[in-house]
Amino acid sequence: MNNKIDKEIKDRIQQWLGAEYDNDTVAKVQNLVDSNEETELIDAFYKELAFGTGGLRGVMGVGSNRINKYTIGKATQGLANYLKSQFPDQEVKVAVGYDCRNNSQQLGHLVADVFSANGLHVYLFKELRPTPMLSFAVRHFGCQGGVMLTASHNPKEYNGYKAYWNDGGQLVAPHDKNVIDEVNAIRSVTAIKFERDHTKITLVDEDFDTRYIEETKKLSIHPEAVSAQKDLKIIFSPIHGTGIIVPKMLSAWGFTNVQVVEEQMTPDGNFPTVVYPNPEEEEAMTMAKQKGQKLDADVVMATDPDADRVGLAVKNRKGEIQLLNGNQIGSLLIYYVLSSKKAKGELRDSDFIVKTIVTSNLMTDIGSSFGVKHYDTLTGFKFIGEVMTKLEEKENYLVGGEESYGFLVGDLVRDKDAVNACAFIAEMAAYFKTQGKTVFEVLLELYENYGFYQEKLISLTKKGKAGAEEIKQMMADLRANPPQSLGGIKVKEIRDYSTSVAHVLADGTKTSIDLPKSDVLQFITDDGDVISARPSGTEPKIKFYCSVKEDLASRDAYEQVLAKLEDKVKRIMADIVKD
């Protein structure tokens, strides 16, 4: 074995060549060794998979840092051990779901096997379903936990494992770290119980869809607008994923003119028509957008493989189908919900909205204008779910979202829900249309009333062990030598979430940040621009976010102000993004 591979990695490789692993796994590892695949061996064995903002996520293959039957089995055994320790005097129940990805169904059944072998009662989805339905199932069946097999919007070579607690939200502190401790305590795969106990497994069939759809429909704010605009032209694509349930949801709400992108309706883990199955990427929505343009659609929507993110395109002032970003979609949903509830006299003092720290402050401005309090969380919808659970029965969650295309209206689940969001986007468009407005025109109204916010995200991909070390060094360099100005504008404040300290540079004032510690840096300029840097918790990327703002005197000045803001963002990003 190559001498460049350190002892810790060699020890892990030797362990995976042991008799406790199946012949196929051993043969694949041995082939990597015999072929001297140094980079692959290092990347596959240099660490154990760990929970990030979205649980376990990684490339499928053999190795301790890969998604396979043993890493998934080990995670499930650790979770089973922890659940049994936390709920010792009751039958522990868990829900298990899976999406369209290659191996998701097999891994879902493997998770059910391990749970049942440990005496837990499993509600196993009979077929692939969206992630939010797993969250709904945990709450509906009174489970203590749950697991969803998905890598969300990652490339096709990935898969993943989202673990849920009894509130229907993904694991947060202290449970996430405690589960990892339980997982790490498993020293041999012989400690993993793989033999299924069929008496402990209940299959969840398509009848469950009706319950989920009916409960979601109860959240509708303006059913009369849907009735009036039932023929609203809607184009939808699930991008080969579990969003195939969305047309059924839209039909149940009363929409009769939903047309799908047929080429993308068949679930397929190879995602043959897109480069990345991520509606954040313009390319992924190309086919839906083209069909929308051809048919003069009012709304064009597409969901990611596990249907917890949704992309949206609408007609702009020129009649062209224009993509909106996650900040714009979330702001529109918040405005729709709050303005509608105010008009109905349904806003309460206990109402609140939630967003993440890298999401547009336009959402905050909208909430404040309606007298509705807001909460900021770390990046990851699990933190929004955590706020919802903490404030349950004290305050009333209305709507929340994050710039990465994840939204939730109402508190039916504890995760972002693209199926829910698609229904509300369609209802929102119908309601605005009854008022003689397009969705894009309402967006311009928001800019006129609250300021024209322009955001941009730049992601740098750094794969493998070397990439992880490079990302770590980039963050260290930013902390050691923080920019004093960005885009020619002086930096006023630096917020370091790893130390929970906000530092005002002019007078040296330091205040504490009331959020859990996280590897995030934010720079606030004299103009109020917000620039953030953070390593992704789910992908081998470091992400840079920029949000700038300018007054919009009238919608006729939209193009001019947009060009000005885009130039400003470009200058700022050139100063901070060093690839």
PDB file of N, CA and C in Angstrom, residues 130-136 212 216 219 245-246 249 303-304 306-310 333 381 397 400 402 405-410 412-425:
ATOM      1  N   PRO A 130     -41.753  11.873  -0.870  1.00  0.00           N
ATOM      2  CA  PRO A 130     -40.972  13.067  -0.520  1.00  0.00           C
ATOM      3  C   PRO A 130     -40.521  13.076   0.939  1.00  0.00           C
ATOM      4  N   THR A 131     -39.424  13.773   1.188  1.00  0.00           N
ATOM      5  CA  THR A 131     -38.919  13.944   2.551  1.00  0.00           C
ATOM      6  C   THR A 131     -39.972  14.531   3.496  1.00  0.00           C
ATOM      7  N   PRO A 132     -40.704  15.588   3.112  1.00  0.00           N
ATOM      8  CA  PRO A 132     -41.682  16.139   4.063  1.00  0.00           C
ATOM      9  C   PRO A 132     -42.749  15.143   4.485  1.00  0.00           C
ATOM     10  N   MET A 133     -43.036  14.148   3.643  1.00  0.00           N
ATOM     11  CA  MET A 133     -44.005  13.130   4.049  1.00  0.00           C
ATOM     12  C   MET A 133     -43.434  12.233   5.134  1.00  0.00           C
ATOM     13  N   LEU A 134     -42.107  12.089   5.160  1.00  0.00           N
ATOM     14  CA  LEU A 134     -41.474  11.334   6.255  1.00  0.00           C
ATOM     15  C   LEU A 134     -41.643  12.098   7.558  1.00  0.00           C
ATOM     16  N   SER A 135     -41.421  13.413   7.513  1.00  0.00           N
ATOM     17  CA  SER A 135     -41.628  14.242   8.698  1.00  0.00           C
ATOM     18  C   SER A 135     -43.082  14.163   9.163  1.00  0.00           C
ATOM     19  N   PHE A 136     -44.011  14.217   8.222  1.00  0.00           N
ATOM     20  CA  PHE A 136     -45.433  14.111   8.540  1.00  0.00           C
ATOM     21  C   PHE A 136     -45.742  12.757   9.168  1.00  0.00           C
ATOM     22  N   TYR A 212     -52.060  13.123   4.041  1.00  0.00           N
ATOM     23  CA  TYR A 212     -51.109  14.239   3.929  1.00  0.00           C
ATOM     24  C   TYR A 212     -51.700  15.372   3.090  1.00  0.00           C
ATOM     25  N   THR A 216     -52.785  19.107   4.458  1.00  0.00           N
ATOM     26  CA  THR A 216     -52.156  20.276   3.848  1.00  0.00           C
ATOM     27  C   THR A 216     -53.205  21.222   3.275  1.00  0.00           C
ATOM     28  N   LEU A 219     -54.755  24.062   5.251  1.00  0.00           N
ATOM     29  CA  LEU A 219     -53.980  25.279   5.488  1.00  0.00           C
ATOM     30  C   LEU A 219     -54.292  26.368   4.464  1.00  0.00           C
ATOM     31  N   ILE A 245     -45.856  13.567  -6.752  1.00  0.00           N
ATOM     32  CA  ILE A 245     -47.102  13.714  -5.990  1.00  0.00           C
ATOM     33  C   ILE A 245     -47.673  15.126  -6.111  1.00  0.00           C
ATOM     34  N   VAL A 246     -46.876  16.088  -6.575  1.00  0.00           N
ATOM     35  CA  VAL A 246     -47.314  17.496  -6.617  1.00  0.00           C
ATOM     36  C   VAL A 246     -48.563  17.698  -7.482  1.00  0.00           C
ATOM     37  N   MET A 249     -51.505  16.889  -5.503  1.00  0.00           N
ATOM     38  CA  MET A 249     -51.788  17.916  -4.500  1.00  0.00           C
ATOM     39  C   MET A 249     -52.489  19.113  -5.156  1.00  0.00           C
ATOM     40  N   THR A 303     -39.312  20.627  -8.577  1.00  0.00           N
ATOM     41  CA  THR A 303     -38.837  20.210  -7.259  1.00  0.00           C
ATOM     42  C   THR A 303     -37.597  19.339  -7.392  1.00  0.00           C
ATOM     43  N   ASP A 304     -36.831  19.263  -6.309  1.00  0.00           N
ATOM     44  CA  ASP A 304     -35.622  18.435  -6.303  1.00  0.00           C
ATOM     45  C   ASP A 304     -36.000  16.979  -6.019  1.00  0.00           C
ATOM     46  N   ASP A 306     -35.998  14.788  -3.585  1.00  0.00           N
ATOM     47  CA  ASP A 306     -36.810  14.389  -2.433  1.00  0.00           C
ATOM     48  C   ASP A 306     -37.915  15.397  -2.132  1.00  0.00           C
ATOM     49  N   ALA A 307     -38.132  16.326  -3.060  1.00  0.00           N
ATOM     50  CA  ALA A 307     -39.264  17.263  -3.013  1.00  0.00           C
ATOM     51  C   ALA A 307     -39.336  18.068  -1.720  1.00  0.00           C
ATOM     52  N   ASP A 308     -38.180  18.549  -1.278  1.00  0.00           N
ATOM     53  CA  ASP A 308     -38.216  19.509  -0.174  1.00  0.00           C
ATOM     54  C   ASP A 308     -37.758  20.902  -0.619  1.00  0.00           C
ATOM     55  N   ARG A 309     -37.332  21.035  -1.892  1.00  0.00           N
ATOM     56  CA  ARG A 309     -36.963  22.339  -2.461  1.00  0.00           C
ATOM     57  C   ARG A 309     -37.749  22.547  -3.745  1.00  0.00           C
ATOM     58  N   VAL A 310     -38.104  23.807  -3.995  1.00  0.00           N
ATOM     59  CA  VAL A 310     -38.850  24.109  -5.210  1.00  0.00           C
ATOM     60  C   VAL A 310     -38.280  25.345  -5.887  1.00  0.00           C
ATOM     61  N   LEU A 333     -43.850  34.475  -0.566  1.00  0.00           N
ATOM     62  CA  LEU A 333     -44.708  33.618   0.257  1.00  0.00           C
ATOM     63  C   LEU A 333     -45.014  34.272   1.594  1.00  0.00           C
ATOM     64  N   PHE A 381     -32.677  23.835   7.450  1.00  0.00           N
ATOM     65  CA  PHE A 381     -34.069  23.946   7.885  1.00  0.00           C
ATOM     66  C   PHE A 381     -34.320  23.234   9.207  1.00  0.00           C
ATOM     67  N   TYR A 397     -46.255  29.632  14.659  1.00  0.00           N
ATOM     68  CA  TYR A 397     -45.488  29.689  13.416  1.00  0.00           C
ATOM     69  C   TYR A 397     -46.420  29.835  12.232  1.00  0.00           C
ATOM     70  N   GLY A 400     -41.954  30.174   6.923  1.00  0.00           N
ATOM     71  CA  GLY A 400     -40.513  30.375   7.017  1.00  0.00           C
ATOM     72  C   GLY A 400     -39.828  29.878   5.771  1.00  0.00           C
ATOM     73  N   GLU A 402     -35.660  29.569   3.549  1.00  0.00           N
ATOM     74  CA  GLU A 402     -34.235  29.808   3.422  1.00  0.00           C
ATOM     75  C   GLU A 402     -33.895  30.034   1.958  1.00  0.00           C
ATOM     76  N   TYR A 405     -34.053  27.654  -1.435  1.00  0.00           N
ATOM     77  CA  TYR A 405     -35.280  27.159  -2.054  1.00  0.00           C
ATOM     78  C   TYR A 405     -36.092  26.236  -1.153  1.00  0.00           C
ATOM     79  N   GLY A 406     -35.921  26.349   0.153  1.00  0.00           N
ATOM     80  CA  GLY A 406     -36.693  25.545   1.084  1.00  0.00           C
ATOM     81  C   GLY A 406     -37.692  26.406   1.834  1.00  0.00           C
ATOM     82  N   PHE A 407     -38.996  26.009   1.806  1.00  0.00           N
ATOM     83  CA  PHE A 407     -40.050  26.820   2.413  1.00  0.00           C
ATOM     84  C   PHE A 407     -41.064  25.914   3.107  1.00  0.00           C
ATOM     85  N   LEU A 408     -41.801  26.513   4.031  1.00  0.00           N
ATOM     86  CA  LEU A 408     -42.873  25.789   4.713  1.00  0.00           C
ATOM     87  C   LEU A 408     -43.920  26.780   5.183  1.00  0.00           C
ATOM     88  N   VAL A 409     -45.173  26.560   4.786  1.00  0.00           N
ATOM     89  CA  VAL A 409     -46.304  27.342   5.270  1.00  0.00           C
ATOM     90  C   VAL A 409     -47.092  26.460   6.230  1.00  0.00           C
ATOM     91  N   GLY A 410     -47.332  26.959   7.452  1.00  0.00           N
ATOM     92  CA  GLY A 410     -48.034  26.161   8.445  1.00  0.00           C
ATOM     93  C   GLY A 410     -47.113  25.169   9.126  1.00  0.00           C
ATOM     94  N   LEU A 412     -47.520  21.841   9.794  1.00  0.00           N
ATOM     95  CA  LEU A 412     -47.914  20.437   9.646  1.00  0.00           C
ATOM     96  C   LEU A 412     -46.726  19.501   9.759  1.00  0.00           C
ATOM     97  N   VAL A 413     -45.559  19.929   9.264  1.00  0.00           N
ATOM     98  CA  VAL A 413     -44.339  19.136   9.368  1.00  0.00           C
ATOM     99  C   VAL A 413     -43.266  19.988  10.038  1.00  0.00           C
ATOM    100  N   ARG A 414     -42.071  19.424  10.167  1.00  0.00           N
ATOM    101  CA  ARG A 414     -40.963  20.162  10.786  1.00  0.00           C
ATOM    102  C   ARG A 414     -39.754  20.171   9.847  1.00  0.00           C
ATOM    103  N   ASP A 415     -40.042  20.275   8.556  1.00  0.00           N
ATOM    104  CA  ASP A 415     -38.976  20.329   7.570  1.00  0.00           C
ATOM    105  C   ASP A 415     -39.474  21.143   6.388  1.00  0.00           C
ATOM    106  N   LYS A 416     -38.570  21.581   5.537  1.00  0.00           N
ATOM    107  CA  LYS A 416     -39.007  22.287   4.341  1.00  0.00           C
ATOM    108  C   LYS A 416     -39.826  21.344   3.489  1.00  0.00           C
ATOM    109  N   ASP A 417     -40.831  21.901   2.819  1.00  0.00           N
ATOM    110  CA  ASP A 417     -41.812  21.065   2.145  1.00  0.00           C
ATOM    111  C   ASP A 417     -42.165  21.688   0.798  1.00  0.00           C
ATOM    112  N   ALA A 418     -41.593  21.134  -0.274  1.00  0.00           N
ATOM    113  CA  ALA A 418     -41.835  21.677  -1.605  1.00  0.00           C
ATOM    114  C   ALA A 418     -43.235  21.348  -2.107  1.00  0.00           C
ATOM    115  N   VAL A 419     -43.835  20.265  -1.623  1.00  0.00           N
ATOM    116  CA  VAL A 419     -45.191  19.922  -2.044  1.00  0.00           C
ATOM    117  C   VAL A 419     -46.156  20.960  -1.482  1.00  0.00           C
ATOM    118  N   ASN A 420     -46.001  21.261  -0.221  1.00  0.00           N
ATOM    119  CA  ASN A 420     -46.747  22.331   0.443  1.00  0.00           C
ATOM    120  C   ASN A 420     -46.497  23.663  -0.257  1.00  0.00           C
ATOM    121  N   ALA A 421     -45.228  23.959  -0.545  1.00  0.00           N
ATOM    122  CA  ALA A 421     -44.877  25.234  -1.158  1.00  0.00           C
ATOM    123  C   ALA A 421     -45.464  25.375  -2.558  1.00  0.00           C
ATOM    124  N   CYS A 422     -45.470  24.289  -3.343  1.00  0.00           N
ATOM    125  CA  CYS A 422     -46.055  24.342  -4.680  1.00  0.00           C
ATOM    126  C   CYS A 422     -47.535  24.715  -4.616  1.00  0.00           C
ATOM    127  N   ALA A 423     -48.246  24.124  -3.669  1.00  0.00           N
ATOM    128  CA  ALA A 423     -49.668  24.435  -3.522  1.00  0.00           C
ATOM    129  C   ALA A 423     -49.865  25.905  -3.164  1.00  0.00           C
ATOM    130  N   PHE A 424     -49.055  26.414  -2.246  1.00  0.00           N
ATOM    131  CA  PHE A 424     -49.206  27.808  -1.834  1.00  0.00           C
ATOM    132  C   PHE A 424     -48.734  28.792  -2.900  1.00  0.00           C
ATOM    133  N   ILE A 425     -47.705  28.426  -3.648  1.00  0.00           N
ATOM    134  CA  ILE A 425     -47.272  29.291  -4.757  1.00  0.00           C
ATOM    135  C   ILE A 425     -48.388  29.404  -5.785  1.00  0.00           C
TER     136      ILE A 425
END
